[in-house]
Tab-separated table of C-alpha atoms and ligand atoms in Angstrom:
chain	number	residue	atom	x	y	z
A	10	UNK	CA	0.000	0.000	0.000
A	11	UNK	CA	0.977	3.677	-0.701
A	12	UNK	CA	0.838	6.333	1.395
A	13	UNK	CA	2.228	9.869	2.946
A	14	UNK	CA	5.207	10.094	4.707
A	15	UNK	CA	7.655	12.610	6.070
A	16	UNK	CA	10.979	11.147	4.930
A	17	UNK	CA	13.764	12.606	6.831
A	18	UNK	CA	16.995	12.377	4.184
A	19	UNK	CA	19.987	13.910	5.506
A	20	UNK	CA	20.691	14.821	8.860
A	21	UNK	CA	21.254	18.492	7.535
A	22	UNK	CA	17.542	18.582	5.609
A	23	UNK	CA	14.169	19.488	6.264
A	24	UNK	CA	11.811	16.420	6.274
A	25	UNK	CA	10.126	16.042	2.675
A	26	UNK	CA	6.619	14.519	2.481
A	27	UNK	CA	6.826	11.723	0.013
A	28	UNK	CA	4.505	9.014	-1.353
A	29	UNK	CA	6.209	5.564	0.488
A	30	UNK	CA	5.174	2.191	0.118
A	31	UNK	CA	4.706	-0.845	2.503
A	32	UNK	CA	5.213	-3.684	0.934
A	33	UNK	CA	3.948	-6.393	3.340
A	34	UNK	CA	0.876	-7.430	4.805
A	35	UNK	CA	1.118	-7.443	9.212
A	36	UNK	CA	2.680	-10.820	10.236
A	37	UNK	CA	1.344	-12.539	13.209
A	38	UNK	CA	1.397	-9.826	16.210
A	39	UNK	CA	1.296	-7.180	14.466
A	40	UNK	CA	-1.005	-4.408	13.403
A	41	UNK	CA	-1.308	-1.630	10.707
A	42	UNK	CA	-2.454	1.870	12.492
A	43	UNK	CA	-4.079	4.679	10.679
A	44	UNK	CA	-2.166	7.349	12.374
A	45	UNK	CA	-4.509	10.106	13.762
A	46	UNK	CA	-2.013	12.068	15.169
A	47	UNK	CA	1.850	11.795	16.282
A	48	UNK	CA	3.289	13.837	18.848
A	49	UNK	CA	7.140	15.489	18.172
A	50	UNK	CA	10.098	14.632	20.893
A	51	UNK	CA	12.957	15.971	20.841
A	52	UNK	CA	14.557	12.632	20.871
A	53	UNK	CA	13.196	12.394	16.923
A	54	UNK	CA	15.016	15.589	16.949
A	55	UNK	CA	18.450	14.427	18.195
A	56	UNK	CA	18.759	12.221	15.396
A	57	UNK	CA	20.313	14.809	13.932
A	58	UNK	CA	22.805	14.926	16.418
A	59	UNK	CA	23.385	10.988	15.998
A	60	UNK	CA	26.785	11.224	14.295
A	61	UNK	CA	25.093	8.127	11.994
A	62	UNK	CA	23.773	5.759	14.231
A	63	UNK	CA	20.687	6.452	13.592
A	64	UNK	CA	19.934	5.200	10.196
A	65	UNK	CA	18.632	7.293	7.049
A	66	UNK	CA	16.517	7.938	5.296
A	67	UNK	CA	14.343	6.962	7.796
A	68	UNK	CA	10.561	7.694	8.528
A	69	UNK	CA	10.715	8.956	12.601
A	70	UNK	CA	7.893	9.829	14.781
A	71	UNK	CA	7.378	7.668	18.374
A	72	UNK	CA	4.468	9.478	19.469
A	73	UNK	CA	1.646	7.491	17.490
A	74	UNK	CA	-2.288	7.026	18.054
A	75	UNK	CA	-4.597	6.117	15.861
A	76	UNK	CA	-7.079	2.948	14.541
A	77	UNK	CA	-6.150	-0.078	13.707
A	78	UNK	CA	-7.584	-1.420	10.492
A	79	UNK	CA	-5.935	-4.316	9.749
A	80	UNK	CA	-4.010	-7.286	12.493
A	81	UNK	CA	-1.903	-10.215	11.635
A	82	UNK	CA	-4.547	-12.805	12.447
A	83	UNK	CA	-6.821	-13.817	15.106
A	84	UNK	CA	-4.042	-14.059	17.703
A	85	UNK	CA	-3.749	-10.720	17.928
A	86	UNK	CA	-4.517	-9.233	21.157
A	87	UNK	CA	-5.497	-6.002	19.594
A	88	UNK	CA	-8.646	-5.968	16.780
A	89	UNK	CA	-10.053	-3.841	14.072
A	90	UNK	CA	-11.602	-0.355	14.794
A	91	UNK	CA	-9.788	-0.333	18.118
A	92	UNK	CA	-8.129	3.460	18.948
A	93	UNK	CA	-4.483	2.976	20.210
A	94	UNK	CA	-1.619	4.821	21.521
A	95	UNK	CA	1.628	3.305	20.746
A	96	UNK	CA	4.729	3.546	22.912
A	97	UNK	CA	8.297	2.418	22.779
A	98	UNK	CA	9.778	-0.871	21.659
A	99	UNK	CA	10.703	-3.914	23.560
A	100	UNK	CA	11.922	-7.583	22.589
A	101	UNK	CA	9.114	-9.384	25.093
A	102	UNK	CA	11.825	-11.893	26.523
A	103	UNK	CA	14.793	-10.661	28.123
A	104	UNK	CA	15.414	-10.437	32.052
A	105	UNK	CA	14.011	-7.197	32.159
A	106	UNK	CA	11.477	-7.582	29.612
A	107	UNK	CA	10.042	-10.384	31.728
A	108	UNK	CA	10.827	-8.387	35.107
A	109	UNK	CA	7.717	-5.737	33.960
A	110	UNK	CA	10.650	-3.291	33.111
A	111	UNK	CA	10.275	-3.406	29.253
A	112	UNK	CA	11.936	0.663	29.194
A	113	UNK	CA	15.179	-1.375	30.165
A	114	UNK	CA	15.016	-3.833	28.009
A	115	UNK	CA	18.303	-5.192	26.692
A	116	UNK	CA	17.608	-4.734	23.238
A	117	UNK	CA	16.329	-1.113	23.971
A	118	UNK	CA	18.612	0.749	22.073
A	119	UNK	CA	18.502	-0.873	18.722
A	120	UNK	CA	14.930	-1.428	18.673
A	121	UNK	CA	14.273	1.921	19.418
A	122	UNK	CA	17.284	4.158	17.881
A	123	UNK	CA	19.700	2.223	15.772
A	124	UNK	CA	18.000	0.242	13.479
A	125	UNK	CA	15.244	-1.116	14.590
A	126	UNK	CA	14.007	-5.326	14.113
A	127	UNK	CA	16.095	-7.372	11.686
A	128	UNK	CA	14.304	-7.680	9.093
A	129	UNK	CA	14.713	-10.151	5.812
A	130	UNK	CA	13.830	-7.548	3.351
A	131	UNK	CA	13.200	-3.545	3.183
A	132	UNK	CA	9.545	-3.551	4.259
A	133	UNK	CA	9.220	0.230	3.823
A	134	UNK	CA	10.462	1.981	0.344
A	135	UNK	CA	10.571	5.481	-0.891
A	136	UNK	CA	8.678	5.811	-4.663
A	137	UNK	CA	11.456	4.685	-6.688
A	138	UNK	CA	11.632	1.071	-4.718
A	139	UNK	CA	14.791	3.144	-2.084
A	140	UNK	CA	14.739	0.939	0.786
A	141	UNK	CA	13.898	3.177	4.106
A	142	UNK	CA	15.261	2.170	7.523
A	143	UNK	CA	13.349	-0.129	9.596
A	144	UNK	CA	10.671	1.324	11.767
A	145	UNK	CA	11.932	3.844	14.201
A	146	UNK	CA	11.170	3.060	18.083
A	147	UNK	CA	9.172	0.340	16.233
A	148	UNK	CA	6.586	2.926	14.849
A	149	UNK	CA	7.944	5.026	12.187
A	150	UNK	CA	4.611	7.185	13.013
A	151	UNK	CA	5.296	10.881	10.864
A	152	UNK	CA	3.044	9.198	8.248
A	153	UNK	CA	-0.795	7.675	7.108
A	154	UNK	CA	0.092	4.351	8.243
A	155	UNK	CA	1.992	2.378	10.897
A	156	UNK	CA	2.904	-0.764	11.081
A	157	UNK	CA	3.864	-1.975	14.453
A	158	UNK	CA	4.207	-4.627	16.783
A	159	UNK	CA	0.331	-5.396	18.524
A	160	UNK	CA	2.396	-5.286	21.973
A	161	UNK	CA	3.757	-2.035	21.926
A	162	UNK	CA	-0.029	-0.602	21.328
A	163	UNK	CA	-2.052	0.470	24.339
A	164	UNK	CA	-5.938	0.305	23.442
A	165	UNK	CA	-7.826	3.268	24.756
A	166	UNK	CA	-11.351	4.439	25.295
A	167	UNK	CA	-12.497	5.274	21.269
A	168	UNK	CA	-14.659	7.934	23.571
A	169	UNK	CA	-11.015	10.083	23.965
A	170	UNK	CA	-9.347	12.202	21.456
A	171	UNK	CA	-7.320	9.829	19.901
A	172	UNK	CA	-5.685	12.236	17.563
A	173	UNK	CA	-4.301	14.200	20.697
A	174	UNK	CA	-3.019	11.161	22.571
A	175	UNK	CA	0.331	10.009	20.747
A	176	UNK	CA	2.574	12.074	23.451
A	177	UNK	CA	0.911	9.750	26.039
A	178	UNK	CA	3.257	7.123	24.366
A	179	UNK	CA	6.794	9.026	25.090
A	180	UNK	CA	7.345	12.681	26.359
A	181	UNK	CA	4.223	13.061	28.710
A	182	UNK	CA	5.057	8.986	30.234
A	183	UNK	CA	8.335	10.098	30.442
A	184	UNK	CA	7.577	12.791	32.997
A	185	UNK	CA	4.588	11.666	34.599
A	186	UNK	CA	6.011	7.883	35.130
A	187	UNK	CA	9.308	9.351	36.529
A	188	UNK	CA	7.125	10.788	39.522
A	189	UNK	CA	4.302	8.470	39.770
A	190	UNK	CA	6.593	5.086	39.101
A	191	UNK	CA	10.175	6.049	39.948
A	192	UNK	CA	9.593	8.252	42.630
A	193	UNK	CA	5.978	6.901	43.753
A	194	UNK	CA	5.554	10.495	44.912
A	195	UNK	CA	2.287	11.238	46.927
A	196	UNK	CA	0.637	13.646	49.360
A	197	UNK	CA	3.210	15.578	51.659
A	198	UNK	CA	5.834	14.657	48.840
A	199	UNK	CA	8.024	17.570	47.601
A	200	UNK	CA	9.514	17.723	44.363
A	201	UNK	CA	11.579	20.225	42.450
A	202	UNK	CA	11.704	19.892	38.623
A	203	UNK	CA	14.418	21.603	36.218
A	204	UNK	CA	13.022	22.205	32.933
A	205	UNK	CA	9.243	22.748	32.033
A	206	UNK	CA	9.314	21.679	28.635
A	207	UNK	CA	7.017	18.274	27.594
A	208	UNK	CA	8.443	16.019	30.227
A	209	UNK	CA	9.159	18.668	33.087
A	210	UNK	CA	5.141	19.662	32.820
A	211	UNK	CA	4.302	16.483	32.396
A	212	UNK	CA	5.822	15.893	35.566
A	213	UNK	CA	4.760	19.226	37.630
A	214	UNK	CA	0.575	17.880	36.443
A	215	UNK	CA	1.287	14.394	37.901
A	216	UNK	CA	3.150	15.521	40.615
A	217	UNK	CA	-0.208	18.207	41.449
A	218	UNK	CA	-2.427	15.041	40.573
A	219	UNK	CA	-0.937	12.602	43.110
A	220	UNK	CA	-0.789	15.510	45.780
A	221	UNK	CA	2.905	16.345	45.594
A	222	UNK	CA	4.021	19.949	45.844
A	223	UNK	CA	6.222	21.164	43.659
A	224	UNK	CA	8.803	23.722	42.176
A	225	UNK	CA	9.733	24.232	39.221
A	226	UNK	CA	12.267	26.161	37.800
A	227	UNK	CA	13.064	27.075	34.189
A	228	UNK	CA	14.987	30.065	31.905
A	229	UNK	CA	11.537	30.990	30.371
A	230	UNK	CA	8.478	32.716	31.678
A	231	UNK	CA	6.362	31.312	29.538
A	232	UNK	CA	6.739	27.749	30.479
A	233	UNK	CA	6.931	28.872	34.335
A	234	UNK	CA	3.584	30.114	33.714
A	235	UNK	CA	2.355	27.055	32.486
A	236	UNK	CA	3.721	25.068	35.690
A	237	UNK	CA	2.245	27.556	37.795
A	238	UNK	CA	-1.007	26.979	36.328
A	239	UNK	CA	-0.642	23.177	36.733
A	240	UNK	CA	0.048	23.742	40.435
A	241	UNK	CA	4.090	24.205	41.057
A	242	UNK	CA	5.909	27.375	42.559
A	243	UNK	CA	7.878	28.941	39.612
A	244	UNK	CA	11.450	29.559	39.674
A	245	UNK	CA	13.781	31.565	37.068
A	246	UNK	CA	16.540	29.164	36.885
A	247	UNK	CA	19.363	32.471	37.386
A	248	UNK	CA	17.360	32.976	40.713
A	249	UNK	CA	20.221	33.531	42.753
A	250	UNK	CA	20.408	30.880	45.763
A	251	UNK	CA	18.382	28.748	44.149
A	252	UNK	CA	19.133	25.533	46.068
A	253	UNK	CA	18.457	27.376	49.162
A	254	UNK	CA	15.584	28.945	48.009
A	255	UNK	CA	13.912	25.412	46.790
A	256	UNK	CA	15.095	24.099	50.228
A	257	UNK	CA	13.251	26.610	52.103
A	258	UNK	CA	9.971	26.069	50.137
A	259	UNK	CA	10.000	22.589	50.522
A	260	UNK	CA	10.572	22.231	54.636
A	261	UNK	CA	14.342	21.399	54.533
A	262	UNK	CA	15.274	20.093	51.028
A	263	UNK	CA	13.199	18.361	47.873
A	264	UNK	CA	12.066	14.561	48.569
A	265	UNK	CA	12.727	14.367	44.463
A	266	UNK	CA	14.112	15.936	41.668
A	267	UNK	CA	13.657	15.582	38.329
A	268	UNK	CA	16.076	17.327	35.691
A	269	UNK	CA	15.069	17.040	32.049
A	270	UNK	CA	18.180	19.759	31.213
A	271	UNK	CA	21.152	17.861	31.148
A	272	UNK	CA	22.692	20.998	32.454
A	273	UNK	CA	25.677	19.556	34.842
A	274	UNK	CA	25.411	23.324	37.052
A	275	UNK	CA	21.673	22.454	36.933
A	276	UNK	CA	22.326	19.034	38.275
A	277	UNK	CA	24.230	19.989	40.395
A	278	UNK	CA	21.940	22.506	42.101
A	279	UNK	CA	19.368	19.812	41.935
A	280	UNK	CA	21.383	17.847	44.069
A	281	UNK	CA	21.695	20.432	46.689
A	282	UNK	CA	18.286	21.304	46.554
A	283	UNK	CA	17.407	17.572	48.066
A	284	UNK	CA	16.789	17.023	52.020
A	285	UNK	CA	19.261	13.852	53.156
A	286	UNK	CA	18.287	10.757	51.506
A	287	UNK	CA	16.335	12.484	48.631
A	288	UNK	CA	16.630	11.174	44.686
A	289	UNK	CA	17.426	13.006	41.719
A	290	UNK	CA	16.204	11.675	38.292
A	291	UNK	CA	17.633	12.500	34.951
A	292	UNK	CA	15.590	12.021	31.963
A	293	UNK	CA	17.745	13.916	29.146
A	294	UNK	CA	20.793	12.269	27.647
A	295	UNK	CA	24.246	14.043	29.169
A	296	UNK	CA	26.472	15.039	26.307
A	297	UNK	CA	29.374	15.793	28.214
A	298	UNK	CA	31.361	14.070	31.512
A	299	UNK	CA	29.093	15.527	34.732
A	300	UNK	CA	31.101	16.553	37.300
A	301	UNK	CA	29.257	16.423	40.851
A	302	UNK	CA	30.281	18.777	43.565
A	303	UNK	CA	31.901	17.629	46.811
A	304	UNK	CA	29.127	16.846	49.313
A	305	UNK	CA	26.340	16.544	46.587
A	306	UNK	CA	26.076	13.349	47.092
A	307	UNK	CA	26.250	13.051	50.948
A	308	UNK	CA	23.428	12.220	53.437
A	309	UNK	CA	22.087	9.419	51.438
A	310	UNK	CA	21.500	11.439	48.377
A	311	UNK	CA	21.169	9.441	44.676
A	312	UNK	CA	21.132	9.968	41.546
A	313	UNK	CA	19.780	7.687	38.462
A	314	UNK	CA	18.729	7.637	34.866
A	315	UNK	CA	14.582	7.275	34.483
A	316	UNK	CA	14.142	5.763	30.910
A	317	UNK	CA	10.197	6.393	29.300
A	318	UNK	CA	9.031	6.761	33.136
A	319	UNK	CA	9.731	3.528	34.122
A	320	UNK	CA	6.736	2.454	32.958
A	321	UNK	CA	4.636	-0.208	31.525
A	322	UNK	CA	2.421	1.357	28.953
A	323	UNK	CA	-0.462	-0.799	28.918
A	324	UNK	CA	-0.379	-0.017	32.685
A	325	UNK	CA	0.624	4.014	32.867
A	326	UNK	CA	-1.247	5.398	29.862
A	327	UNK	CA	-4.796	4.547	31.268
A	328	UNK	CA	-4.089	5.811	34.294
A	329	UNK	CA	-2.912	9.233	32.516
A	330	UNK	CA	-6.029	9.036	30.432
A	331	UNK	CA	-8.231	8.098	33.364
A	332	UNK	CA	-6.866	11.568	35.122
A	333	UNK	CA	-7.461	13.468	32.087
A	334	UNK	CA	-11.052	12.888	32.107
A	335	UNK	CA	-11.370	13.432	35.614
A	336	UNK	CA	-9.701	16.938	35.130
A	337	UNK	CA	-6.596	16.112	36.461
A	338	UNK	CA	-4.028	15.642	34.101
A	339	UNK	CA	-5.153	18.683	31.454
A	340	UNK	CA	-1.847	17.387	28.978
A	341	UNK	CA	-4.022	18.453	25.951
A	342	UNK	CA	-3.181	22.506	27.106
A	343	UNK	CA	0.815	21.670	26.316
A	344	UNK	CA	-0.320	20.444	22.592
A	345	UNK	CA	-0.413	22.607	19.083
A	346	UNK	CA	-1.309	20.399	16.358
A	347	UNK	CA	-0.384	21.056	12.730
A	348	UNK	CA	-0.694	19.251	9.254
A	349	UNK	CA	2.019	16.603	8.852
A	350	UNK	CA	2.951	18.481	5.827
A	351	UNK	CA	4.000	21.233	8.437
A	352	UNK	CA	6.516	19.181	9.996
A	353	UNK	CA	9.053	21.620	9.226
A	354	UNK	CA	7.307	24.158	11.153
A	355	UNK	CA	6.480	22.562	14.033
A	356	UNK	CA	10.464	21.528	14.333
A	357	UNK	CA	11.243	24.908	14.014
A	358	UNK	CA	8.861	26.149	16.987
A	359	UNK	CA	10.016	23.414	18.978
A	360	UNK	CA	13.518	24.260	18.151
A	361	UNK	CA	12.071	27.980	19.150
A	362	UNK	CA	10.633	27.124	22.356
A	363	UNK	CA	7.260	28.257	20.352
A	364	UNK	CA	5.529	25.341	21.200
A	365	UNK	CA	5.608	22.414	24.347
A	366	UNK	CA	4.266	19.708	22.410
A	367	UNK	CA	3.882	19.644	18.525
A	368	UNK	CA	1.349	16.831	17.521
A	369	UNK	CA	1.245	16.531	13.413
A	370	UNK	CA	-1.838	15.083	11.596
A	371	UNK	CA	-1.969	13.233	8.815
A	372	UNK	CA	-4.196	14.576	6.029
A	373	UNK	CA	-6.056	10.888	6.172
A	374	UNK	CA	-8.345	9.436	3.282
A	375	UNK	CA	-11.353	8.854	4.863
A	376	UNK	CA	-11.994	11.414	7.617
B	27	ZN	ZN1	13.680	-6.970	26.340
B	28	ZN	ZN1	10.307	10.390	22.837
């Protein structure tokens, strides 16, 4: 079958909408998705950045929803006409596949980044028969049509806006698994977050929603607005004294901290914002050696990586959708949507800091 695509080329180029074809039917567990909508994170982004490891041309997008209208057989767990948001890849069977920890997997990285499934032949080809590179965190989902693995889709209420639900599947897990799964924060919790982009107000709305309070602190008013709307005490991140200052709101020193920067001074003052025996999470990939101040550490302080919020999809992204209808999770108010064939644009607002939380749709055929 033929359909759109945005076909990223180069890692210099603008994407280029382009007619692509799949040329195979879904094999047993899997399922072909009518994308609705597909949310933009900056990890499709960083690609760019990925020195070659991350194969072109390549068809990206990880932030998929949509309907599935065709399955690889009756075994499938997931049928036709069901709405879906799809989430990262896993292989199903390693230790921590089978541990409930499928973010970890052992395969994670190539499924996901560099390369995707082995596959005999080039499933997915450009219009002059140009093999593509295998799906892209298993999705390939800045197109019409998806074809992905049945396990890696999460079936939702067809009552929600599918269209607007893709980011469920990466940036807004990300942020609200880190505090609901890593940190299991709850009432009487305190929490300081560095960065309110996708996954830092992801985090600030779960972090309100389980009855955590929390500070945020970023370089741009804008985005502090929006986390003081979703229930955090701003911070400009050149507030002088700032680990004192986040100490002092939050009785003696943050419980958590989440940093979605990367920023080591940020880190850093992350660190010292915690009370003895407090956790800092980091969620964005460090692109340089992090050196940690004497003492940061002390008291029973740690520090660890949170991969796609620790979570379990089929287990996280119901419970995010199950707060949004009950008002307490409003992630649609950090979304923009724009025509797939705007892809360009939306990169360059997210680039911008114009926009939280692109979401492209698809023209579509039949809506
Ligand atoms: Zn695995
Ligand atoms: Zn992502």
């Amino acid at each position: 079958m033929r359909f759109q695509a945005a076909v990223l080329r180069s890692y210099e180029d603008p994407f280029a909408i382009e007619e692509v074809t799949l040329r195979t039917e879904p094999a047993v567990g899997e399922i072909l998705v009518e994308i609705t909508g597909c949310g933009m994170c900056r990890t499709d982004l960083a690609v760019r950045r990925s020195a070659g490891r991350s194969p072109l041309p390549a068809v990206l997008g990880h932030e998929g929803a949509g309907i599935v209208v065709r399955t690889g057989g009756p075994g499938t767990a997931i049928g036709v006409g069901d709405h879906v948001v799809l989430s990262f890849d896993s292989c199903g069977h390693c230790r921590n596949c089978r541990g409930a920890s499928p973010a970890h997997c052992d395969s994670f990285a190539s499924l996901n980044l560099f390369g995707g499934r082995e596959e005999e032949a080039p499933r997915l080809t450009d219009a002059t028969g140009g093999a593509l590179a295998p799906r892209w965190f298993g999705q390939s989902s800045f197109a019409e049509y998806a074809l992905v693995p049945a396990r890696n889709a999460v079936r939702v209420d067809p009552a929600l806006p599918v269209a607007l639900l893709g980011p469920l599947g990466c940036g807004f897990l990300t942020g609200a698994g880190a505090v609901l799964n890593t940190f299991g924060a709850g009432p009487a919790d305190t929490l300081a977050v560095f960065g309110a982009g996708a996954v830092g107000l992801a985090a600030v709305m779960a972090a309100t929603a389980a009855g955590a309070l929390t500070v945020a602190v970023d370089r741009h008013p804008g985005r502090l607005a929006l986390a003081e709307r979703f229930g955090a005490i701003p911070l400009p991140a050149g507030t002088a004294g700032l680990p004192e200052r986040i100490r002092r709101l939050t009785d003696g020193g943050a419980q958590y901290a989440l940093d979605t920067t990367a920023s080591s001074p940020l880190i850093n003052d992350a660190l010292r914002a915690l009370r003895p025996t407090g956790s800092l999470g980091l969620v964005a990939r460090l692109h340089t050696a992090l050196p940690l101040e004497p003492g940061t550490l002390d008291r029973g302080r740690s520090i660890r990586h949170i991969c796609e919020g620790d979570a379990v999809p089929g287990l996280l992204i119901p419970r995010l959708t199950g707060l949004w209808q009950a008002g307490r999770f409003p992630f649609d108010q950090l979304i923009r949507t724009y025509p797939l064939a705007d892809i360009n644009e939306a990169e360059r607002d997210c680039d911008a800091g114009r926009v939280v939380k692109p979401v492209l749709l698809p023209e579509g055929r039949n809506r």
